[in-house]
Short mmCIF file of C-alpha atoms and ligand atoms in Angstrom, two decimals:
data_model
loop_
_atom_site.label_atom_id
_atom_site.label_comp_id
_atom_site.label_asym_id
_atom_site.label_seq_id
_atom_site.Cartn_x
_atom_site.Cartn_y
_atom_site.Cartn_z
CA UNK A 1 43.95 -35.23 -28.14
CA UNK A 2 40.80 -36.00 -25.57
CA UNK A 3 37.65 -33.64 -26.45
CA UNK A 4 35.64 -32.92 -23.41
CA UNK A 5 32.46 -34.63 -23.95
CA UNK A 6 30.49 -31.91 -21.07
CA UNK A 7 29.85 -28.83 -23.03
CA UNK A 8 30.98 -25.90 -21.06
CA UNK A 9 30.84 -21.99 -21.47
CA UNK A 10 32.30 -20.26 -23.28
CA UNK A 11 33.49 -23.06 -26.21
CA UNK A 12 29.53 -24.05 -26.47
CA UNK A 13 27.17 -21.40 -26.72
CA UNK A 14 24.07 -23.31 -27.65
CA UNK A 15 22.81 -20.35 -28.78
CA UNK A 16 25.00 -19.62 -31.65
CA UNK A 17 22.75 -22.12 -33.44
CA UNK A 18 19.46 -20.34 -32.66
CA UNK A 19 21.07 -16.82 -34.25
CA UNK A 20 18.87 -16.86 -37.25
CA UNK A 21 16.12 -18.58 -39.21
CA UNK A 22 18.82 -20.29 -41.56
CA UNK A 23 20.67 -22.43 -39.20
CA UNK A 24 17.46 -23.04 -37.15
CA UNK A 25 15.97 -24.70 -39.77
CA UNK A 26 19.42 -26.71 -40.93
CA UNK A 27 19.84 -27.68 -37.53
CA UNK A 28 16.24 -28.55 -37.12
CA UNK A 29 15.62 -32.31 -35.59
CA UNK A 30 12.32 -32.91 -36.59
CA UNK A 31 10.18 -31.50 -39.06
CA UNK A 32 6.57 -31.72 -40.20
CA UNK A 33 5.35 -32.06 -43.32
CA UNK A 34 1.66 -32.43 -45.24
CA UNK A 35 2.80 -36.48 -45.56
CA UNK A 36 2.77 -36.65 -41.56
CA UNK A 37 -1.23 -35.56 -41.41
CA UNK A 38 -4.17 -38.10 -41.84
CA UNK A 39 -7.83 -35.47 -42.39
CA UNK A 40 -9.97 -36.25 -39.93
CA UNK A 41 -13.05 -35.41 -41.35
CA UNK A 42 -17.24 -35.96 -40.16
CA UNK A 43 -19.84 -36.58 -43.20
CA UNK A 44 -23.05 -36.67 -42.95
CA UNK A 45 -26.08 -38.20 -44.79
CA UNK A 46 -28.12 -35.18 -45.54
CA UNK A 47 -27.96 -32.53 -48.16
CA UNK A 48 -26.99 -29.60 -46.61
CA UNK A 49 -23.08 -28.97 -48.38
CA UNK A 50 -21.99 -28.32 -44.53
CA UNK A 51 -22.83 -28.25 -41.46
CA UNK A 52 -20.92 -26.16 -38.69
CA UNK A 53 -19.94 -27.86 -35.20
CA UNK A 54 -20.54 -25.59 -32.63
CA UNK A 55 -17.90 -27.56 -30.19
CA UNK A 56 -15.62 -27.29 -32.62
CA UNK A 57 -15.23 -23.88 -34.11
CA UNK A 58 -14.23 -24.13 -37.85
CA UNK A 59 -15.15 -27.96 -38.03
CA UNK A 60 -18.09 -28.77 -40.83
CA UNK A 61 -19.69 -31.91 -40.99
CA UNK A 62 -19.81 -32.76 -44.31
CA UNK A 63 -22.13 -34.15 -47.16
CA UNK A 64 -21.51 -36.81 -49.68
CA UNK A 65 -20.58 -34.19 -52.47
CA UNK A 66 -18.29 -32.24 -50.33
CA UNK A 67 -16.49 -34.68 -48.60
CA UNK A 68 -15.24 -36.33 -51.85
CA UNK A 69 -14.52 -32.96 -53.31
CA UNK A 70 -12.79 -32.55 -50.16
CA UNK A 71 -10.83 -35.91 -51.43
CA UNK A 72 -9.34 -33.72 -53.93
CA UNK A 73 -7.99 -31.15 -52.01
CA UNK A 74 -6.33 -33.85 -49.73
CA UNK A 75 -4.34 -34.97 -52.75
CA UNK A 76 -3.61 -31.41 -54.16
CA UNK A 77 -2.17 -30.47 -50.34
CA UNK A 78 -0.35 -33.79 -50.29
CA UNK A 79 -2.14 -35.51 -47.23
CA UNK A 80 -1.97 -38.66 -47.73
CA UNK A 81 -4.93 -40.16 -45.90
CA UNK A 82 -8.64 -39.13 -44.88
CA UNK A 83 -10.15 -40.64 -41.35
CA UNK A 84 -14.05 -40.62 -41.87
CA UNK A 85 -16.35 -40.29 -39.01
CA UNK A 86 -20.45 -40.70 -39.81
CA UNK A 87 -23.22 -38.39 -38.19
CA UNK A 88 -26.27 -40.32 -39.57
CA UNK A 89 -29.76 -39.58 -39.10
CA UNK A 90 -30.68 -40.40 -35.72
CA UNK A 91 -33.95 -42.33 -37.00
CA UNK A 92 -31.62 -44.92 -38.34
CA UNK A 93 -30.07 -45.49 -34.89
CA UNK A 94 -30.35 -48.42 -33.13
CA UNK A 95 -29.71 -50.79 -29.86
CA UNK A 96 -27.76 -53.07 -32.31
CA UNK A 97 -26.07 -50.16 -34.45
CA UNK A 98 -27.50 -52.30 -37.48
CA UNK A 99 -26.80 -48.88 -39.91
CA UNK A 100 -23.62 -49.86 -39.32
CA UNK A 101 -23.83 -52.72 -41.58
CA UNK A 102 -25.90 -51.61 -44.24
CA UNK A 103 -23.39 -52.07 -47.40
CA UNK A 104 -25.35 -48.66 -48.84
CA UNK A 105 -24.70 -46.82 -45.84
CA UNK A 106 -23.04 -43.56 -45.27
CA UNK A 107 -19.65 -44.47 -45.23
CA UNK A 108 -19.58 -47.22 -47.67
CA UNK A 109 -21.37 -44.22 -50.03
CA UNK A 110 -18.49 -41.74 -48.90
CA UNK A 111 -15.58 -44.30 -49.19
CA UNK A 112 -16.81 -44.97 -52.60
CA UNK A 113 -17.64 -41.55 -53.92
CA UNK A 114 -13.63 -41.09 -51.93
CA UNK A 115 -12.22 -43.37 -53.84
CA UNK A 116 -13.43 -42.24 -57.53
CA UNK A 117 -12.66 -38.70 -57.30
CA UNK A 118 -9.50 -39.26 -55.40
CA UNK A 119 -8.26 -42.89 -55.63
CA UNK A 120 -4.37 -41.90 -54.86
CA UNK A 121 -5.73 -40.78 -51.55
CA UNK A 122 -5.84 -43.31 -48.50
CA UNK A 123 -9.32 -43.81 -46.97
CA UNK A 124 -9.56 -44.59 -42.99
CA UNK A 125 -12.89 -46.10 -41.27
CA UNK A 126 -13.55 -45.86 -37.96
CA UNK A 127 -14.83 -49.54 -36.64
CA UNK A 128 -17.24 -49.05 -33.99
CA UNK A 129 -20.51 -48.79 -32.67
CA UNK A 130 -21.12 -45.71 -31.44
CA UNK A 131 -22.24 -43.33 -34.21
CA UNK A 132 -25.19 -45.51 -34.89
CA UNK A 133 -26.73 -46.87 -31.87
CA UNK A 134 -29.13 -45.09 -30.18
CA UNK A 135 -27.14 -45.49 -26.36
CA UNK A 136 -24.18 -44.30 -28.14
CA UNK A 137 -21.61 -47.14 -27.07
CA UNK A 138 -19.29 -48.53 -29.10
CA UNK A 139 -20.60 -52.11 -28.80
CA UNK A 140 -23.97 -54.10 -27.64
CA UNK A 141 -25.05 -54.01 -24.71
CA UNK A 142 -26.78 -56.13 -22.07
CA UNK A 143 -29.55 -55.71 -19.73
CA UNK A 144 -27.46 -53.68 -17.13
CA UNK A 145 -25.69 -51.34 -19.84
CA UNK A 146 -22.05 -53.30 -20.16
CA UNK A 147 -20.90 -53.21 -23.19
CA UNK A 148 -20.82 -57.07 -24.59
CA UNK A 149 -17.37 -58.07 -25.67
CA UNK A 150 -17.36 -61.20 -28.22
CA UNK A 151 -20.73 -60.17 -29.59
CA UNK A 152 -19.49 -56.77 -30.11
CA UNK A 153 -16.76 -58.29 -31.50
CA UNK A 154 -18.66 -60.42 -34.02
CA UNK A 155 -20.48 -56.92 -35.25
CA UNK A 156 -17.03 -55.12 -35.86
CA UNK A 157 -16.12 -57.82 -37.88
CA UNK A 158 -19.19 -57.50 -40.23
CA UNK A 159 -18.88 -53.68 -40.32
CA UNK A 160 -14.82 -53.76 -41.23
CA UNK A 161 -15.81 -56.22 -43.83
CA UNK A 162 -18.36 -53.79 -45.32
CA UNK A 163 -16.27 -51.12 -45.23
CA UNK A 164 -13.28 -53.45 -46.86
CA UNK A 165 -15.66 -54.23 -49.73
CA UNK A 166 -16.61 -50.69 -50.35
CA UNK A 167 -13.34 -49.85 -51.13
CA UNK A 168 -11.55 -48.83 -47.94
CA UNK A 169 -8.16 -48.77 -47.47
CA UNK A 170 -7.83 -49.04 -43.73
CA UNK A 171 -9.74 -49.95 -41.25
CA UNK A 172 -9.54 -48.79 -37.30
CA UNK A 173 -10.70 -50.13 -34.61
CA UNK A 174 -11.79 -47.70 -31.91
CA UNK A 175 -14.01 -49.74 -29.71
CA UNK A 176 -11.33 -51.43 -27.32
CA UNK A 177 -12.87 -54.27 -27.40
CA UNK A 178 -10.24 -57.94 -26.45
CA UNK A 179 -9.55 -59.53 -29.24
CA UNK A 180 -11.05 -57.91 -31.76
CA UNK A 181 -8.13 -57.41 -34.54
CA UNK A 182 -7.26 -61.19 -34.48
CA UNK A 183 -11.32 -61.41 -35.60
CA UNK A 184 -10.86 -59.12 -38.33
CA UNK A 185 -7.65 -59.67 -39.66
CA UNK A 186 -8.68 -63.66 -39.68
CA UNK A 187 -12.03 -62.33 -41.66
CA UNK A 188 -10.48 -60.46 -44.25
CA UNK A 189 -8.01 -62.81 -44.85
CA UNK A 190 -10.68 -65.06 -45.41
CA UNK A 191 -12.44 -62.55 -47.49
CA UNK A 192 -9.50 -62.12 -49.88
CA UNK A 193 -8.91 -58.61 -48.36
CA UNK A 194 -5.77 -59.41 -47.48
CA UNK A 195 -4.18 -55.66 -48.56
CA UNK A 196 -6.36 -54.14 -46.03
CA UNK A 197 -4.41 -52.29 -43.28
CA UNK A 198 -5.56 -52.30 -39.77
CA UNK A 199 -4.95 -48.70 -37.81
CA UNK A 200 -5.75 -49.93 -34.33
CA UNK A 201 -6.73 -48.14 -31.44
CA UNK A 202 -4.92 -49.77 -29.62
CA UNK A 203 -4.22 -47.61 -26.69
CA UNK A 204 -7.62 -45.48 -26.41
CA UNK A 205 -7.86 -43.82 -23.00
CA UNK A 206 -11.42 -43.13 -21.39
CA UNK A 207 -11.01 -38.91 -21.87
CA UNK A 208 -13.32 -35.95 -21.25
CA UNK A 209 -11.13 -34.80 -23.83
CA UNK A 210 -13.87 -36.76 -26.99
CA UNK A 211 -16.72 -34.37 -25.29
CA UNK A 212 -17.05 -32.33 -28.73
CA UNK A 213 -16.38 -35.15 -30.97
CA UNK A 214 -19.74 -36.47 -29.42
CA UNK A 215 -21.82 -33.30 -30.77
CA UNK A 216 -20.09 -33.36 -34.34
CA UNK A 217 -21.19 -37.18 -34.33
CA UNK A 218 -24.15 -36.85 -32.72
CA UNK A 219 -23.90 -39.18 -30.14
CA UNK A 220 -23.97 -36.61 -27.38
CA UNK A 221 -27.22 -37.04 -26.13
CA UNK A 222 -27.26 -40.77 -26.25
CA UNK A 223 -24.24 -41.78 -24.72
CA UNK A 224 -25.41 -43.85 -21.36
CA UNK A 225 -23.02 -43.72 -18.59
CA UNK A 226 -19.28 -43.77 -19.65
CA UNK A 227 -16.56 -45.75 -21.83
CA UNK A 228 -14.40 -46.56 -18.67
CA UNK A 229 -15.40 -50.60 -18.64
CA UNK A 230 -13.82 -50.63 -21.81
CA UNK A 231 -10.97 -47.81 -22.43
CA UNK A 232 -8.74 -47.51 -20.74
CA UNK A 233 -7.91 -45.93 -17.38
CA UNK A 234 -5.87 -42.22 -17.65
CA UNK A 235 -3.59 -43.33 -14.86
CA UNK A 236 -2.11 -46.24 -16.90
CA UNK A 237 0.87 -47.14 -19.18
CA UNK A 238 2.24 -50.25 -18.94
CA UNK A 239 -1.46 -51.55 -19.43
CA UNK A 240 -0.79 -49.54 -22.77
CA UNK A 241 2.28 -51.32 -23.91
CA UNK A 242 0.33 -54.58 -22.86
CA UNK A 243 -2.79 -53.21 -25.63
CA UNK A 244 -0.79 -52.29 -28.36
CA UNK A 245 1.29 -55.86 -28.11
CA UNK A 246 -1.51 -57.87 -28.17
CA UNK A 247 -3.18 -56.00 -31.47
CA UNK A 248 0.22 -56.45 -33.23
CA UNK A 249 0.38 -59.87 -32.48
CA UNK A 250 -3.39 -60.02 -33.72
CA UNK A 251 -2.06 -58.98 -36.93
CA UNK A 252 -2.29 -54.18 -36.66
CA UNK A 253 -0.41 -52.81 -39.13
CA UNK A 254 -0.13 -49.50 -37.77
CA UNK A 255 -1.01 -48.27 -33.78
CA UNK A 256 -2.66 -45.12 -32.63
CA UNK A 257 -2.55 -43.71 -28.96
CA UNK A 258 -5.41 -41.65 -28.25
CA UNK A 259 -6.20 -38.85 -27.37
CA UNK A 260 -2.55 -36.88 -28.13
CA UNK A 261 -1.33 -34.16 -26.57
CA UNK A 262 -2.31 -35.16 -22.84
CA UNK A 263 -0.58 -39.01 -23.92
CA UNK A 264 2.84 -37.94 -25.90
CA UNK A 265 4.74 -39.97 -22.53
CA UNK A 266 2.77 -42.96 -24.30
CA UNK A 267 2.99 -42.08 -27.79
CA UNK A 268 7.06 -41.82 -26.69
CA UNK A 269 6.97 -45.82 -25.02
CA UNK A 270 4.98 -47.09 -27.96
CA UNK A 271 7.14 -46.13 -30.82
CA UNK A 272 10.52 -47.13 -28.71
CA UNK A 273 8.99 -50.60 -27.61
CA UNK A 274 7.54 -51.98 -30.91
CA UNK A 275 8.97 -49.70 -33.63
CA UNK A 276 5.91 -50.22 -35.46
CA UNK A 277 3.91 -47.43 -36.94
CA UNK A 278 2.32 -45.53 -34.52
CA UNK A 279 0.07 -42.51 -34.95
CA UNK A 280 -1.18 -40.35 -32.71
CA UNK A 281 -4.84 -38.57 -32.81
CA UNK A 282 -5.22 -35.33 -31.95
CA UNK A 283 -8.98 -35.28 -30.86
CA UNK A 284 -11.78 -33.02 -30.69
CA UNK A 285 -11.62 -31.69 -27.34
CA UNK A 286 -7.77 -30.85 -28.23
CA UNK A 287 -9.14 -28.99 -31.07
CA UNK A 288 -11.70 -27.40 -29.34
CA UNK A 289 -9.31 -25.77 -26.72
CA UNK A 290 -7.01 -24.17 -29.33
CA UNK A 291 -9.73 -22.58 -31.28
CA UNK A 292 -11.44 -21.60 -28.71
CA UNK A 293 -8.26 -19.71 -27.13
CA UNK A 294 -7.27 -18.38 -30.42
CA UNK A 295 -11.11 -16.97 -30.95
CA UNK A 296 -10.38 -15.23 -27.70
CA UNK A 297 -7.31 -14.05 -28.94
CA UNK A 298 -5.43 -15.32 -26.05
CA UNK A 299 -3.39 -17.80 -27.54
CA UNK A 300 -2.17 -17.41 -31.99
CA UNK A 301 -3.94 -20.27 -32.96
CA UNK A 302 -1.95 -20.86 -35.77
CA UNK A 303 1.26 -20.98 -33.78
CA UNK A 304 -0.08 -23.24 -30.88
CA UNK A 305 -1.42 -25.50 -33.55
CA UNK A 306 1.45 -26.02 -35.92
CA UNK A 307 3.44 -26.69 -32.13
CA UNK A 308 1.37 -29.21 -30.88
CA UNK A 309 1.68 -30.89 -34.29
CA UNK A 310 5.32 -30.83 -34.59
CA UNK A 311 5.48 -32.23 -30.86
CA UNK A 312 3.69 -35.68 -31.78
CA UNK A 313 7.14 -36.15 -33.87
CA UNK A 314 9.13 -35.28 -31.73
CA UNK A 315 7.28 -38.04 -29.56
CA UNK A 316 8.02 -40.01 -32.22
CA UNK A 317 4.69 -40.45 -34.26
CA UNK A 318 5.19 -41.31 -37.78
CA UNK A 319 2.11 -38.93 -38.27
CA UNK A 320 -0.81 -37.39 -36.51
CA UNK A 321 -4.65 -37.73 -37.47
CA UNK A 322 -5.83 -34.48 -36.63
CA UNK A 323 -9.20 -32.18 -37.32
CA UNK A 324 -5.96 -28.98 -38.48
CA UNK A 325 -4.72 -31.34 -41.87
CA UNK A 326 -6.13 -29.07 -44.50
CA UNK A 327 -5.55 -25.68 -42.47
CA UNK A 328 -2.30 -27.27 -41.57
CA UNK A 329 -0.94 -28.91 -45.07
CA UNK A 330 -1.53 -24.85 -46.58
CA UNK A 331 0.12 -23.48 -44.30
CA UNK A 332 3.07 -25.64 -44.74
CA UNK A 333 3.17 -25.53 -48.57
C1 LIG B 1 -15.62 -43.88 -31.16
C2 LIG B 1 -14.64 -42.81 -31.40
C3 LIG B 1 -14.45 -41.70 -30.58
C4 LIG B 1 -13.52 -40.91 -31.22
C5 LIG B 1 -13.11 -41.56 -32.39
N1 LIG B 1 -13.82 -42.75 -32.48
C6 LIG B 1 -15.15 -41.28 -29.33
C7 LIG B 1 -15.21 -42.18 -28.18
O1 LIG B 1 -14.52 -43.18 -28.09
O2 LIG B 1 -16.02 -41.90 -27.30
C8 LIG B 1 -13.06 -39.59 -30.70
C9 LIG B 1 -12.55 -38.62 -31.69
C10 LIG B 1 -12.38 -37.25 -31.16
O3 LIG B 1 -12.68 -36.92 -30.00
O4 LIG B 1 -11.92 -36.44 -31.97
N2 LIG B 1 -15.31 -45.15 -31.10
#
């Protein structure tokens, strides 16, 4: 007996398995869960408890205290990881990013204060320039403004090593720079950090869509010119699976394409290609737009965020750093 292998009407009516909520869900493909979300999360080095981010309604940048109290609440949701960006005071800002360095800095102070009130709870650090020098690039630069690759490259390598010694779990490259997750994996090794993971950036596009991530930061105002000598272009993807090769064979644990929703074609290529771990962040300016709608009322915020979070599965992220985890993980418990 031969079964015709092209559905046809009437013996499949697709939507005999869309009739109600209970075969829905059993016939589901993907699903989300708290485990799929790393908390992206800004601290800052002041006292206020939190401070709001205007271009990014609901968003609080927050202080020591908070942010490891926040720790908690990631474990008690079941999110398994935080992503920690700094806002520091600008006085401490420098051509060099030296702050970014300082082994009693912000983040080594939150990863710590993280990691005793929450240890079961992953800790993520950004590597990069940009929230502490005063142009607001990712790297050093020269006398014309271009960012400086293998002296950038040397800096990362001191910052991921203080943030490895304070207690981190991960460490993430977001600068773009060539070559710079061979340098770091080959330092901690060296170090004896070799448990550390590296998340890498690995394909980071140059996007409009970081504009509000800049204000919650604070690099807004001191960002010189633009990122595209060093991210990558928006019109590229092969040049993608090209990035995300090289940082695996550097020695990345885990991948990221960035930003998300505008990038799920490359989120789709990357975890087919190298069936590695790949996460996708949804950033700032992808936050900003659905709360913005939803404050209008035009779009149900909720909804429209709990979709866009299922879709990175369905691109086939194993999970999805996004500014929604603790709104998110509630909803879904
Ligand atoms: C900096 C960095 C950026 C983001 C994460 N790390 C901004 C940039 O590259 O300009 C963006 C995060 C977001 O927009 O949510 N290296």
């Amino acid at each position: 007996m031969s079964v015709s292998l092209t559905p046809n009407f009437p013996a499949t009516r697709l939507r005999r398995l869309r009739q109600a909520a209970w075969i829905r869900s059993l016939t589901a493909e993907h699903v989300l869960t708290p485990a799929d979300l790393i908390w992206s999360m800004v601290v800052h080095d002041g006292d206020e408890a939190r401070i709001p981010v205007d271009a990014m309604p609901g968003l609080e940048r927050l202080n020591v205290k908070e942010a490891s109290a926040a720790a908690v609440r990631a474990k008690d949701l079941g999110i398994p990881a935080i992503a920690i960006f700094p806002h520091i005071n600008p006085a401490h800002k420098d051509e060099e990013g030296s702050e970014s360095l300082n082994p009693d800095g912000l983040i080594p102070t939150v990863i710590k204060a993280m990691k005793d009130a929450a240890p079961e709870v992953g800790v993520i650090c950004d590597v990069a320039l940009d929230p502490f020098t005063s142009h607001g690039h990712d790297g050093l630069i020269d006398e014309t403004g271009y960012v400086l690759n293998d002296e950038t490259s040397a800096v990362l390598v001191e910052q991921a090593l203080v943030q490895a010694e304070a207690g981190a779990d991960v460490v993430a490259p977001s600068d773009m720079m060539d070559g710079r997750i061979g340098a770091i994996r080959t330092a901690l090794e060296e170090a004896g950090h070799t448990n550390t993971l590296i998340l890498s950036y690995a394909a980071k596009y140059a996007s409009g869509f970081y504009g509000p991530y800049r204000e919650a930061i604070g690099s807004a105002t001191a960002l010189i010119g633009d990122k595209k000598t060093y991210q990558q272009d928006p019109a590229n993807s092969d040049e993608a699976m090209r990035e995300v090769a090289m940082d695996i064979a550097e020695g990345a644990d885990m991948v990221m394409v960035k930003p998300g929703l505008p990038y799920l074609d490359i989120v789709r290529r990357v975890s087919e290609t190298f069936k590695v771990p790949t996460f996708a962040f949804q950033v700032s300016g992808e936050y900003a737009m659905i709360q913005a709608a939803a404050q209008n009322g035009w779009i149900d915020g909720e909804r429209v965020m709990m979709e866009t979070l299922l879709s990175f599965k369905r691109a086939g992220a194993s999970g999805i750093i996004t500014y929604f985890a603790e709104t998110a993980a509630k909803k879904l418990n």
